[in-house]
Structures are given as structure tokens and as C-alpha cells.
Coordinates of C-alpha atoms and ligand atoms in Angstrom, one line a residue:
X284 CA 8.0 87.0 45.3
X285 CA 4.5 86.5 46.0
X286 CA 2.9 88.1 49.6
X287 CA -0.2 86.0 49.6
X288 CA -1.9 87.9 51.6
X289 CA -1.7 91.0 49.3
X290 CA -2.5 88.7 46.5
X291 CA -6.3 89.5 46.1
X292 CA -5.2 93.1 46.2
X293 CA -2.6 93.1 44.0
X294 CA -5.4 90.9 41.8
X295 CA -7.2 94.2 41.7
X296 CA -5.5 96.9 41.4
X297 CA -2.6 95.4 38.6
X298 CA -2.7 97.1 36.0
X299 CA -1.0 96.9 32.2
X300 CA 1.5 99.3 32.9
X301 CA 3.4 96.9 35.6
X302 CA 5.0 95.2 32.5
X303 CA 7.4 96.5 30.1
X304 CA 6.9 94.8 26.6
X305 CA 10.4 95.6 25.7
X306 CA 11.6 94.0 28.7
X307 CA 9.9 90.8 28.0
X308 CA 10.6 90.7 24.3
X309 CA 14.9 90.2 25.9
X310 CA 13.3 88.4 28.5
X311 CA 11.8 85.5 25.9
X312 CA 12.5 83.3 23.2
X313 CA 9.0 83.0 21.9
X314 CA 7.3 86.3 21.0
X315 CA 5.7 88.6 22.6
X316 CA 2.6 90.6 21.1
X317 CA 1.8 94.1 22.7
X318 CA -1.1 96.2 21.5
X319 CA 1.4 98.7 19.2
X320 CA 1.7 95.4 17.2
X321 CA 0.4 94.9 13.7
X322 CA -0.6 91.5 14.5
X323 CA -1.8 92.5 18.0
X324 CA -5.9 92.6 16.9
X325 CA -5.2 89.1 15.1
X326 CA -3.5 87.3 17.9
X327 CA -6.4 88.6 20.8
X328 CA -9.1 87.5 18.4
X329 CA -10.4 84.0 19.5
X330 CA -13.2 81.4 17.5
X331 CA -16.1 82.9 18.6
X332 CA -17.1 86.3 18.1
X333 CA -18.8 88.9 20.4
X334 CA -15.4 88.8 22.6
X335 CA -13.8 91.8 21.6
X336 CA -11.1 91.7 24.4
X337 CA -7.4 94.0 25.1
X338 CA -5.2 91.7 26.7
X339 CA -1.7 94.3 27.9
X340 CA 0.7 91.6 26.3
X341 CA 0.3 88.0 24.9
X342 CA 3.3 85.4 25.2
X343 CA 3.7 82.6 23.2
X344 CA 6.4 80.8 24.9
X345 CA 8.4 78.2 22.6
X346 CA 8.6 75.6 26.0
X347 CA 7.7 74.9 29.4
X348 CA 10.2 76.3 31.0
X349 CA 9.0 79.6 29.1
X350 CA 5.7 78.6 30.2
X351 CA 6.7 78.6 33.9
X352 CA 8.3 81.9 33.6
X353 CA 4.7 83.5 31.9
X354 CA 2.9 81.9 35.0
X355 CA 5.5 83.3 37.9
X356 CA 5.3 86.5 35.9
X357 CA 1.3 86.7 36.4
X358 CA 1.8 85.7 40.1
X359 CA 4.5 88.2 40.8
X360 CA 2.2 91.4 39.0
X361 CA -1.4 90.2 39.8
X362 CA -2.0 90.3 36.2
X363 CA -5.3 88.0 34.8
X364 CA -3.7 85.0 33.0
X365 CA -5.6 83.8 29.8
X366 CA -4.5 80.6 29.2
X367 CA -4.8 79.5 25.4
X368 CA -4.1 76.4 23.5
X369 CA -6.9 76.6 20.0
X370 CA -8.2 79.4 21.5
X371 CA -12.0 77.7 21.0
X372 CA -13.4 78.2 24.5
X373 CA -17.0 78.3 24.5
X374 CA -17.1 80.7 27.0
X375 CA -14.6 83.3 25.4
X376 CA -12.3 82.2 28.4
X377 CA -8.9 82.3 26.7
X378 CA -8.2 86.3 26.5
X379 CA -8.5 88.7 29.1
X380 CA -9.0 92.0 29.3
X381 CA -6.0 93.9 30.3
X382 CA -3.9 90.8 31.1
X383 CA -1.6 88.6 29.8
X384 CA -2.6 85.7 27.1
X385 CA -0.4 82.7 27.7
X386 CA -0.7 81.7 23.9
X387 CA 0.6 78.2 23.6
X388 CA 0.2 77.4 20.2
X389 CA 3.8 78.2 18.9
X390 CA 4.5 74.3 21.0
X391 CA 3.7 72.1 18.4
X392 CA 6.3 69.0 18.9
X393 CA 4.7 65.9 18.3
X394 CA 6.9 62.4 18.8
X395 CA 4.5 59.3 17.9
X396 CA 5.9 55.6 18.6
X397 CA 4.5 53.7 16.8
X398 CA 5.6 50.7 18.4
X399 CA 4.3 51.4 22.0
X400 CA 1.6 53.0 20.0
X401 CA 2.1 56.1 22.0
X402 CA 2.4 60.0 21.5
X403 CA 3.8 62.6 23.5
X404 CA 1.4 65.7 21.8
X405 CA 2.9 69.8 22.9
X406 CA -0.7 71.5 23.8
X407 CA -0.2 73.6 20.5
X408 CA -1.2 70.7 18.4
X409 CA -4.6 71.3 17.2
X410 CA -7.0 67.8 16.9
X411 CA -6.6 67.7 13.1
X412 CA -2.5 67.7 13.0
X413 CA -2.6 65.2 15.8
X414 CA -4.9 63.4 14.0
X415 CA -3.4 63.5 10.3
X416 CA 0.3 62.4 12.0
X417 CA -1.8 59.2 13.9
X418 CA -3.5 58.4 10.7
X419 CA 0.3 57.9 8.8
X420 CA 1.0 55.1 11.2
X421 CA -2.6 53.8 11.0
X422 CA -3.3 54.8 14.4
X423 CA -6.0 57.3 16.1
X424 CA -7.1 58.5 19.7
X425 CA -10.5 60.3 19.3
X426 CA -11.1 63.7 20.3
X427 CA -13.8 65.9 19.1
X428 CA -15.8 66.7 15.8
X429 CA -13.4 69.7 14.6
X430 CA -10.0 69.7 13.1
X431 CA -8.6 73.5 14.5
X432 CA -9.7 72.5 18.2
X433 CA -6.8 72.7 20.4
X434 CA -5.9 69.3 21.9
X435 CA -4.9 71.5 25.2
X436 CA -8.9 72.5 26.3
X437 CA -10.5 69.2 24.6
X438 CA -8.4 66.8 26.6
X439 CA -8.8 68.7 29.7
X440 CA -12.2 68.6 29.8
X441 CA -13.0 65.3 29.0
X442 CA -12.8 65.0 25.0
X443 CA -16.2 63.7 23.0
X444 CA -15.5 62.7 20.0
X445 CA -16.4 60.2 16.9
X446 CA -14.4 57.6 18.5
X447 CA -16.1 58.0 21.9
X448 CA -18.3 55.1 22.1
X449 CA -15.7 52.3 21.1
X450 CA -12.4 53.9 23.0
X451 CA -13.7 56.2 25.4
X452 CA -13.5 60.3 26.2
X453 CA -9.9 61.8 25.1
X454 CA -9.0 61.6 28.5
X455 CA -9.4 58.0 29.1
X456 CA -6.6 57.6 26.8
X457 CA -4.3 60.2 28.4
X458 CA -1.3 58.3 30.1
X459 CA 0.7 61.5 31.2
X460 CA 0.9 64.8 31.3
X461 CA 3.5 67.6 31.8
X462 CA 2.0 70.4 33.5
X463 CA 3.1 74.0 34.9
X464 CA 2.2 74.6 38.6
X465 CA 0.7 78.0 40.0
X466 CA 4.6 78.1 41.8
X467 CA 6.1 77.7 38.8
X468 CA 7.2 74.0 39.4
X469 CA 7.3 71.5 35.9
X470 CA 6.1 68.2 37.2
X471 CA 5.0 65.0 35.2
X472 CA 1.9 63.2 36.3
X473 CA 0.6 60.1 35.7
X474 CA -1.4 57.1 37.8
X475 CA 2.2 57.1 40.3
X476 CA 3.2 60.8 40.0
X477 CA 1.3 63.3 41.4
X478 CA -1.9 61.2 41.0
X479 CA -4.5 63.3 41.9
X480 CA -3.3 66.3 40.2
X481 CA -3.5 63.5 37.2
X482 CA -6.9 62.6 38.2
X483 CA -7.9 66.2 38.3
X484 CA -6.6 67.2 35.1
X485 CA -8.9 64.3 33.2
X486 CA -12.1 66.8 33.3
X487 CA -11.3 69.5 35.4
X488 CA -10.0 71.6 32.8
X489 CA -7.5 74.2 33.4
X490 CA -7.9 75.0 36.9
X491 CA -4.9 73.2 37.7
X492 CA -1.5 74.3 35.9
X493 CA -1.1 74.9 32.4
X494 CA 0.0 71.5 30.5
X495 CA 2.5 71.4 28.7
X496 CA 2.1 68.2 26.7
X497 CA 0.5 64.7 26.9
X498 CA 1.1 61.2 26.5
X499 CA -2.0 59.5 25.0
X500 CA -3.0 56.2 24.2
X501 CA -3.2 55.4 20.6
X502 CA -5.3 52.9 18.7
X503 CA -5.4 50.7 15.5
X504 CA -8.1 53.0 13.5
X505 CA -6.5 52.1 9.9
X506 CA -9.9 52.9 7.9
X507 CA -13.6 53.8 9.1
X508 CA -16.9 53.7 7.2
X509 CA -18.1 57.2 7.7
X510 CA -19.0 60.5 6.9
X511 CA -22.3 63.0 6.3
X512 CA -25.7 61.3 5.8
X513 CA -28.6 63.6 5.4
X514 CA -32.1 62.8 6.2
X515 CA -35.4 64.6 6.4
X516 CA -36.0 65.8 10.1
X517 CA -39.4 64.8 11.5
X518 CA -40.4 63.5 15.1
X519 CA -40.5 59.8 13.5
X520 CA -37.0 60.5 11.9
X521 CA -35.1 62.1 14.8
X522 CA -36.7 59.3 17.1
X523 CA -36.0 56.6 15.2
X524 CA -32.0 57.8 14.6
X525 CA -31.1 58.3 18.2
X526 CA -32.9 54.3 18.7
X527 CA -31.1 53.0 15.8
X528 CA -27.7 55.0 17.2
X529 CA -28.3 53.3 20.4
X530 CA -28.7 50.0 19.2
X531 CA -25.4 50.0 17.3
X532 CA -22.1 48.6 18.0
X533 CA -19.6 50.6 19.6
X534 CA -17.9 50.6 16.7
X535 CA -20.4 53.4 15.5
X536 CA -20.4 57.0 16.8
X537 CA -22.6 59.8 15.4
X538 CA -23.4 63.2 15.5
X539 CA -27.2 64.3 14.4
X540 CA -27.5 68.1 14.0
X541 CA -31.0 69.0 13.3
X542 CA -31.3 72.3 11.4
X543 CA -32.7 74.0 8.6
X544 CA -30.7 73.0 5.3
X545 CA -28.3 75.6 4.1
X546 CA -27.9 76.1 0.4
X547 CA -25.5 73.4 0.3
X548 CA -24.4 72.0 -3.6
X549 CA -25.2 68.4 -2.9
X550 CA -28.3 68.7 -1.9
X551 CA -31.3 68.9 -3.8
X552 CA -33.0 72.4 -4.1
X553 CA -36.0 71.4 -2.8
X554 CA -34.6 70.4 0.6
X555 CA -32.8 73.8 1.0
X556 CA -34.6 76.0 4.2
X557 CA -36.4 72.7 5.5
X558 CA -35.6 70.7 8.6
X559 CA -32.9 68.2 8.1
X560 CA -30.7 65.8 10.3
X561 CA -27.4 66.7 9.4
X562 CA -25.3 63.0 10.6
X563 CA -21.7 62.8 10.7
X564 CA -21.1 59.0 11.4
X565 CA -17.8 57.0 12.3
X566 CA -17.8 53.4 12.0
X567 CA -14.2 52.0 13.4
X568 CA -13.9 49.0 12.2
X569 CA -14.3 46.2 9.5
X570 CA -15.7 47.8 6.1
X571 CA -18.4 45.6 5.9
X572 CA -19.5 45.3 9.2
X573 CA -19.3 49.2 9.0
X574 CA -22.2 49.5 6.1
X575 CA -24.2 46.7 8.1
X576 CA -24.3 48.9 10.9
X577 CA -25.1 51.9 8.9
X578 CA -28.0 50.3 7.0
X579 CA -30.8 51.3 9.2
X580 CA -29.9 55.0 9.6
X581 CA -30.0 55.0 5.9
X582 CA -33.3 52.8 6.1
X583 CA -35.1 55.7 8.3
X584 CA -36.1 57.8 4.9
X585 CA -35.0 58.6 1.9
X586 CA -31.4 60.4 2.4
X587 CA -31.4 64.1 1.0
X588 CA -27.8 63.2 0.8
X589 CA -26.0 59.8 1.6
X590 CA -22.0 60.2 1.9
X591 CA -20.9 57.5 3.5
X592 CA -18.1 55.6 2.4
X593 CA -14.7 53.8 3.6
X594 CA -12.3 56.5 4.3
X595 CA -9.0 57.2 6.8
X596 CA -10.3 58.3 10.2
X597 CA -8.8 61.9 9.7
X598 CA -11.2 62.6 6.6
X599 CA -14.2 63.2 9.0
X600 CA -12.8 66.6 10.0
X601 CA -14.8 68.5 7.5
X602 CA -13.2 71.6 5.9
X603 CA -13.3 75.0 7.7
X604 CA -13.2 78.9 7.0
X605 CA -10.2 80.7 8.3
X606 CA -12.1 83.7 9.5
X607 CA -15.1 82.2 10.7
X608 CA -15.8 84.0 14.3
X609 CA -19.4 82.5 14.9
X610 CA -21.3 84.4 18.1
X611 CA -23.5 81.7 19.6
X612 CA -25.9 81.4 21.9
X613 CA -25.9 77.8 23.5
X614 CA -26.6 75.1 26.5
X615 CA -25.2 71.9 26.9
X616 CA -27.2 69.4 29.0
X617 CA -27.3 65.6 28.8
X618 CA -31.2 63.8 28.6
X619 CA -32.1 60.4 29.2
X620 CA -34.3 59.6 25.7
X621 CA -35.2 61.2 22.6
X622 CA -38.7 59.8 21.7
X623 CA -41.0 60.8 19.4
X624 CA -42.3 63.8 21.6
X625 CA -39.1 64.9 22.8
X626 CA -38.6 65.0 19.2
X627 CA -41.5 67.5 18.7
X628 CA -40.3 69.9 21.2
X629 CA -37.0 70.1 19.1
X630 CA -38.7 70.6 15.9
X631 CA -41.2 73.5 17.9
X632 CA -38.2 75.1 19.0
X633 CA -35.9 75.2 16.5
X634 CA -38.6 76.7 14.2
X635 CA -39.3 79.6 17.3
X636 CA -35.7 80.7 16.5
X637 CA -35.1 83.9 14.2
X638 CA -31.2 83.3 14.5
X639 CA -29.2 82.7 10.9
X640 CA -28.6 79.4 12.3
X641 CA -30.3 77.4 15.1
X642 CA -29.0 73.9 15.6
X643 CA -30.3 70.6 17.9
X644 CA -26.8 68.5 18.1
X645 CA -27.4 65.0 19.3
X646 CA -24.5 62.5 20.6
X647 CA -25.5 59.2 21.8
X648 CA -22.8 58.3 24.4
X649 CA -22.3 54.2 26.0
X650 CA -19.5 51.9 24.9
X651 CA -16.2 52.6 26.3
X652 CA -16.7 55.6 27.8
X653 CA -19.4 54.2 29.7
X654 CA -17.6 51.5 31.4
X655 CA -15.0 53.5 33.2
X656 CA -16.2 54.4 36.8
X657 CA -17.6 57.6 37.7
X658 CA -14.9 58.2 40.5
X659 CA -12.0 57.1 37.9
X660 CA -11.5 60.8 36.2
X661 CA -12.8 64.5 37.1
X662 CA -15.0 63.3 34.2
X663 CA -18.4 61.9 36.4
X664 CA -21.3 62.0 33.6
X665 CA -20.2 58.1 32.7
X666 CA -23.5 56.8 32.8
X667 CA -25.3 59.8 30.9
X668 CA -26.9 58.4 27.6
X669 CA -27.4 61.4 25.6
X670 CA -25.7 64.6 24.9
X671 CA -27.5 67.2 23.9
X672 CA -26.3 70.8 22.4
X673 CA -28.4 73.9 21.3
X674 CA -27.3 76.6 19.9
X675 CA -28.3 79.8 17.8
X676 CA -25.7 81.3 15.8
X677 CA -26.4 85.3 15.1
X678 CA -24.4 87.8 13.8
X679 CA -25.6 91.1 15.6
X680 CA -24.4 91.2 19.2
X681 CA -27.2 93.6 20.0
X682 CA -29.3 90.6 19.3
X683 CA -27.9 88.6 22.3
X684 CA -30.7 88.8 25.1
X685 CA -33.3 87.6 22.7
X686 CA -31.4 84.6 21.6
X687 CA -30.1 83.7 24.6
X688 CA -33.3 84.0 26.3
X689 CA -34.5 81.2 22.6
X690 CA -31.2 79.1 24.3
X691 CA -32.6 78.8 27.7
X692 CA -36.2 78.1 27.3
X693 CA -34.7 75.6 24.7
X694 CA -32.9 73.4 27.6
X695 CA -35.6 73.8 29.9
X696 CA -38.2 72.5 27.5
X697 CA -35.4 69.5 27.0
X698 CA -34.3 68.5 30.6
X699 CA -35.1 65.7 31.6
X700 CA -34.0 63.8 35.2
X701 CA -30.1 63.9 34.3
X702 CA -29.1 67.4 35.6
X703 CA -25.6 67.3 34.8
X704 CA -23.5 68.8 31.7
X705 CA -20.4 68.6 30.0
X706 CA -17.8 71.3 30.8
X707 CA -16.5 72.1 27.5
X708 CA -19.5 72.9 25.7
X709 CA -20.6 75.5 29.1
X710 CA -21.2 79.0 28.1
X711 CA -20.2 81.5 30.6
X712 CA -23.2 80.5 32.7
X713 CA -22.4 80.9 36.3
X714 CA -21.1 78.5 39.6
X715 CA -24.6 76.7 39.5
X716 CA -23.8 75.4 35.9
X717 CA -20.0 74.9 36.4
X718 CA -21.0 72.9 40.0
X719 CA -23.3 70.3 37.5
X720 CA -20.3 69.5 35.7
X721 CA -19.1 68.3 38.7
X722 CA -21.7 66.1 40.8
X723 CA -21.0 64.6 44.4
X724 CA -18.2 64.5 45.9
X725 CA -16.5 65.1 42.1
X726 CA -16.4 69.0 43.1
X727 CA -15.1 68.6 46.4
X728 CA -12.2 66.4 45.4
X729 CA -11.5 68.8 43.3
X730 CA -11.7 72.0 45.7
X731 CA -9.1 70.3 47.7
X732 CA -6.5 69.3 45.0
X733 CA -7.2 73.2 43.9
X734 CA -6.1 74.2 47.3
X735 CA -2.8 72.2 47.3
X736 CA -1.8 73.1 43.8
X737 CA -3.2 76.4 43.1
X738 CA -4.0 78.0 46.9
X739 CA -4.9 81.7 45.4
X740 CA -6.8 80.8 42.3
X741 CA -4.0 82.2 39.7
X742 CA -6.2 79.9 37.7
X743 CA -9.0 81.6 37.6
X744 CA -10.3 82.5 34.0
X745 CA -11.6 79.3 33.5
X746 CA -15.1 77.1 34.7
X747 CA -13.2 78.2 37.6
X748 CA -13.4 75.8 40.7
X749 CA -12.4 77.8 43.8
X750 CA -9.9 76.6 46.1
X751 CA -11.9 74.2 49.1
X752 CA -11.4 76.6 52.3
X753 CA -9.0 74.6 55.0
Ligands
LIG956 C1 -16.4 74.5 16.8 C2 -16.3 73.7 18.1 C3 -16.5 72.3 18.1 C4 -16.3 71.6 19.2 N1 -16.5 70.3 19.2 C5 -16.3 69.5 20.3 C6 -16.4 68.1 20.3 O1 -16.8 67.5 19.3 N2 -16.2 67.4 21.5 C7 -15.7 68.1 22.6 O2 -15.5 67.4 23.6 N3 -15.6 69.4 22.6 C8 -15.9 70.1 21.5 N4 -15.8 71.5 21.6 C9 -15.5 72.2 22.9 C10 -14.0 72.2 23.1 O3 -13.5 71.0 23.6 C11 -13.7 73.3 24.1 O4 -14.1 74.6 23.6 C12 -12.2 73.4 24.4 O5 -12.0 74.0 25.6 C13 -11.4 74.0 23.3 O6 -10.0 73.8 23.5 P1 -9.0 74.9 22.9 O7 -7.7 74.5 23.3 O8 -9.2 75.0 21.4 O9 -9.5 76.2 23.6 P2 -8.8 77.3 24.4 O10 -9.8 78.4 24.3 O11 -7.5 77.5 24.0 O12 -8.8 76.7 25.9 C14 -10.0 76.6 26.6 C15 -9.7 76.6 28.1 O13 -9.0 75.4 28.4 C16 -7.9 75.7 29.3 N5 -6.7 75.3 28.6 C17 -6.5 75.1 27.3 N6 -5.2 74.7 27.1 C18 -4.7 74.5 28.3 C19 -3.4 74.0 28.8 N7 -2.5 73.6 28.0 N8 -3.2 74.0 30.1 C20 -4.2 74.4 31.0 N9 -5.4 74.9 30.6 C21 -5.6 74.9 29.3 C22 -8.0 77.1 29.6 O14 -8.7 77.3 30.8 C23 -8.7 77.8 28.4 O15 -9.5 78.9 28.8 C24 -15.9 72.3 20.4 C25 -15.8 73.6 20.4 C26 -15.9 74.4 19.3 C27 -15.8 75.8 19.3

């Protein structure tokens, strides 16, 4: 077992060769991927590209008590532990360099009740299959804007999705959780178990244990009026959405991306290479009241392109490409209001990029997730009104300083008196950026449940909260 007080040590000095692959391959059910593999260079690559990392061996254990045995075995070598649900951290957090990738995604069972209108999800279960099974029973729980998202990092940082405004974050529909402790302990939280491990868990990402699986919360979401409206982007335009989205019902969540048009088919010609807003809208609720509500986004201008239509909830998840490894360059910060000028400083900037793609994403948050007190989750950005992302996607890596540098000035240009940010959409950016996510006393709380459940920071390749010293 575990010295602690060798453990730093041990963290730095482990290296590949205290593992025998064979060994392990007896040792599990699930398999076990070694860099002599075929499929080795597929199964370390992750969504984003630029992280070209050599994990010594990645696990994919088949259930938790598999998972418990990967997590005593990084505690007993010293080994990094990558921990990996739809491997679409932002900041290339789930593989590691020469240690061990606990790949979860083989843990897929998903039992819905219908009744109860509950669903214990495994963490392999990406957003799209959890959604599609909901959808059978006319039921939904929102999590974010893309179908191959794992639910495993979505749900642990919070969750902001299409369904945010009238049911709140992912989280504030989690019920329960199984989750792996640093000591190798399977425990099941919830409000009565274990409850601020459960509290911690709803935002503080995967600092904690690995989870297993969850219980959510399910909702009646049997149709939605919804999907891609395209407008022309102008200061008047991107103004007059964000006031429109916050006059809405709750029933209505949207996501503007402002961008310069790609060559897609359905729109016209003339719009391709100009500044659009790129919607995706949910309405869940009542058909009608659904193209009521839509009306004045569709009112603002003439729409380049105007999809919106009654559809099931799980048709918003557009299509995607298999092999699409995007390297971005991006911020995350939440503002206060989008007028007219703040809407000039997007259009300025988004024009100063030379990346293939430069992007303005714009949520307007309220409703549900608004009402839940800031103290109630690890989640304390309740009352922020608008979230904002940037990002440059670029294809040469050599490229990086100058579009990060674009990224930066970007968010400075933008920030207004709300200094805090969302985890999930946090680059790797530093303890500054990772301590915003967590306001007040939020980070504390959390140092100290760290220090009970994980003392020596096996945790650590994550938006990593250190354990709170005694
Ligand atoms: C294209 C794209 C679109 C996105 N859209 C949205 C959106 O609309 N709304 C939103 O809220 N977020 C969105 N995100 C951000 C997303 O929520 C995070 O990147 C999230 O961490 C991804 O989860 P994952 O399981 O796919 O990632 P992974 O890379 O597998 O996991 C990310 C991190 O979470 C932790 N983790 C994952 N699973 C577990 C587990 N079971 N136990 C313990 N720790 C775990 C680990 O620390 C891991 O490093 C988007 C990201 C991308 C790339």
C-alpha cells in the first residue's frame, strides 16, 4: 500500500516501466491498450487536436469495481491518472503523458424508468445516446449542445445546455451518483449519503473520485419547436437577439454563434464569408406557443436561413465528423449585457482574426437555473446572465501564440463586472482562472471536502483544486 509521505516522490519519479501490460491484460476484464497496440494512437487521441500525448497503458474497465482497481493501481505506482469519459476536455485533460488513461467509455448501461421518470446513466454514455433512449419514452434532461459529449465531464461540471433555462444545469437534475474514492472505496451519494461529496461533485468536476454512473431527473420534453435560424450579424442584430432571448419564456433556450458563413448548401451564395448569427434554438413546450416565442428572433432581419420547426428534443444535436480533431484557441467568461456597442467590439474582433474559424458563442442563462441558490451546488455562477465563448479554430499548431494571444485580447475587450467563468469551457489557463470558477467560500468548501476524500491529490489532472491544508 500507499506510504503517504513518499507519495509526492513516488509522483515523480514513476515511471512506465512499473507496470507490466501483460500483467494487467490477466489482471482485467476490460481491455487494456499499450503503446505496441494497433489501436494504441486511436485510443490516446482525444476531440481536440494539438494534444499529441503517450499515456504507458489505457484501461477501459467494464465496471466499477474495475474502476476501483485502475485507481488503487495509480496510487500504489505514482502513475498520472487520466480520467476519460467522451474524452472532450477543453483543456486536453483526459490523457497523460506517460501514465495511465482510465478510459470509461466501454460502461455504457443505461436503465430508464419511465415511471419514476428516472435514469441510472454508466459515465460511458455520451449526451446523444442518453438523449435518443429519453426521447423513446418522451422524456429529456438537458445537457449540452453536442451529441458525442460524454455525460461523465458535462454533468460534473455543471451541464449548459438547450434545456437550461426552463429545467436548470445537468446537475440540478442529478439525484445520485456512484463514485470511486482516491482509497478505492465505491460509495453512492446523494442529499443523505455522503452529502458533501454530492454537493461537490455538482460543478467541481473530477477532483473528487471517478463516477461511475448517475441518477438524473428526467422531464416530459415530448416535442420542441427548434432548430438553426440564420440571420445577418450586425451590432443592431446581435443586440436585438440577446434582448429578444432575454425576454422569452423559459421555455426557450438558444445558442447565437456569430461567425463568418461557411459554404454551407442552404444558404444563399451571397451570404457565404460574411458575418452571420448562427442560432440553434429550443423551444420546450406547446407547438404553438413555441413559434410565438420564436417570432421576434425571426422578426430581427430577413433569415439567411430559417429552420425552425416542431421536432423530438434529440434532433437538435446536429450531425458530426468522426475524425474531426479541431485545435482551438478559447476563453469562457460570463458578461452582464450585450448592447449595441458590446456588439461592435464582437464584430471588430472577430474580423481581427486570421484563424480558419473564429467564433462569438452567446448563451442567455435565467429560468431554472437561475433560481437554485448559489450555495446549493459547486456550481455558484447562478445569477450570471450571459455566457459568453470565443474561440479561434486553426489548424497549424505553430500558429498557437498568435491566436491565443487574438483569444485573450478578445475576453479582455468583453469583460465586463462578472469575473467568474464556467469550468467546462476553461482552457488550460492556470489556478487564477480555475479559482473564478469557484467564487467565495465555493473554493474553500471545496479544498476541504478535497482533503477528506482525496488527501494527496491522486486527482490531479483536472481544473485541479488542491487539497485545503489542515
Ligand atoms: C464540441 C464541444 C461542445 C461542448 N458543448 C458544451 C455545452 O453545450 N455545454 C456544456 O456545459 N459544456 C459543453 N462542452 C464542454 C464539456 O462539458 C466539457 O469539455 C466536458 O468536460 C466534456 O466531458 P467528456 O466526458 O466528453 O470529457 P472528458 O475529456 O472525458 O472528461 C473531462 C474531464 O472530466 C473529468 N471526468 C470525466 N468523466 C469523469 C468521471 N466519470 N469521473 C470523474 N471525472 C470525470 C476528468 O477530470 C476529465 O479530465 C463542450 C465541449 C466540446 C468539446
Amino acid at each position: 500500500m500507499v506510504n503517504k509521505t513518499n507519495a509526492q516522490a513516488r509522483q515523480a519519479t514513476a515511471t512506465p516501466t512499473t507496470i507490466s501490460i501483460s500483467q494487467l491484460r490477466k489482471d482485467f476484464r476490460g481491455a487494456v491498450i499499450g503503446p505496441e497496440d494497433a489501436d494504441y494512437d486511436r485510443a490516446r487521441t482525444v476531440f481536440y487536436g494539438g494534444i499529441d500525448r503517450h499515456p504507458a497503458v489505457i484501461i477501459k474497465p467494464v465496471n466499477a469495481e474495475e474502476v476501483a482497481r485502475v485507481v488503487s493501481l495509480a496510487r500504489e505506482t505514482g502513475m498520472e491518472l487520466a480520467v476519460r469519459s467522451g474524452g472532450h476536455s477543453t483543456a486536453g485533460h483526459s490523457v497523460s503523458e506517460g501514465g495511465i488513461v482510465l478510459d470509461l467509455s466501454a460502461m455504457k448501461d443505461l436503465q430508464i424508468d419511465p415511471k419514476s421518470r428516472t435514469a441510472w446513466a454508466e459515465t460511458g454514455l455520451t449526451a446523444g445516446e442518453v438523449t435518443t433512449a429519453a426521447a423513446a419514452h418522451g422524456l429529456a434532461i438537458g445537457f449540452g449542445d453536442t451529441g458525442s459529449v460524454g455525460i461523465g465531464g458535462i454533468t460534473l461540471g455543471g451541464g449548459v445546455g438547450y434545456l437550461v433555462r426552463k429545467h436548470g444545469l445537468t446537475i440540478d437534475n442529478l439525484l445520485a451518483a456512484e463514485i470511486v474514492t482516491a482509497d478505492g472505496q465505491i460509495l453512492e451519494v446523494d442529499e443523505k449519503n455522503h452529502p458533501d461529496l454530492f454537493w461537490a461533485i455538482r460543478g467541481g468536476g473530477g477532483n473528487f473520485g471517478v463516477v461511475t454512473r448517475f441518477k438524473f431527473r428526467l422531464h416530459e420534453v415530448p416535442s420542441i419547436v427548434g432548430g438553426m435560424l440564420i440571420l445577418p450579424a450586425t451590432p443592431d442584430t446581435i443586440a436585438g437577439f440577446i434582448a429578444e432571448a432575454e425576454a422569452a419564456p423559459e421555455e426557450l433556450s438558444s445558442i447565437a454563434n456569430v461567425m463568418f458563413a461557411p459554404p454551407m448548401p442552404f444558404l444563399p451564395p451571397e451570404a457565404h464569408g460574411k458575418l452571420i448569427i448562427f442560432a440553434i434554438m429550443v423551444y420546450a413546450g406547446d407547438t404553438e406557443a413555441g413559434q410565438r416565442a420564436l417570432a421576434p428572433f425571426r422578426a430581427l432581419a430577413t433569415p439567411q436561413a430559417d429552420m425552425l420547426k416542431p421536432m423530438s428534443y434529440p434532433e437538435i444535436y446536429q450531425p458530426e465528423e468522426g475524425e474531426y480533431h479541431p485545435v482551438a484557441a478559447a476563453r469562457t467568461m460570463f458578461v452582464d449585457s450585450i448592447d449595441r456597442s458590446v456588439a461592435e467590439t464582437i464584430i471588430n474582433h472577430l474580423q481581427a482574426s486570421s484563424a480558419a474559424m473564429s467564433v462569438a458563442q452567446l448563451r442567455v442563462l435565467g429560468g431554472a437555473m437561475a433560481r437554485v441558490p448559489a450555495d446549493a451546488t459547486a456550481f455558484a455562477h447562478r445569477k450570471s446572465r450571459i455566457m459568453v465563448n470565443v474561440a479561434a479554430l486553426y489548424e497549424k499548431p505553430g500558429d498557437k501564440a498568435k491566436h491565443e494571444a487574438w483569444a485573450s485580447d478578445f475576453a479582455a475587450a468583453l469583460q465586463q463586472s462578472d469575473k467568474g467563468l464556467y469550468v467546462n469551457f476553461l482552457s488550460a489557463e492556470g489556478e487564477a482562472r480555475i479559482r473564478a470558477a469557484y467564487p467565495g467560500s465555493t473554493w474553500d468548501r471545496l479544498a476541504s471536502i478535497k482533503a477528506r476524500y482525496d488527501p494527496e491529490n491522486l486527482f490531479r489532472l483536472n481544473q485541479n483544486i488542491a487539497p485545503a491544508v489542515p
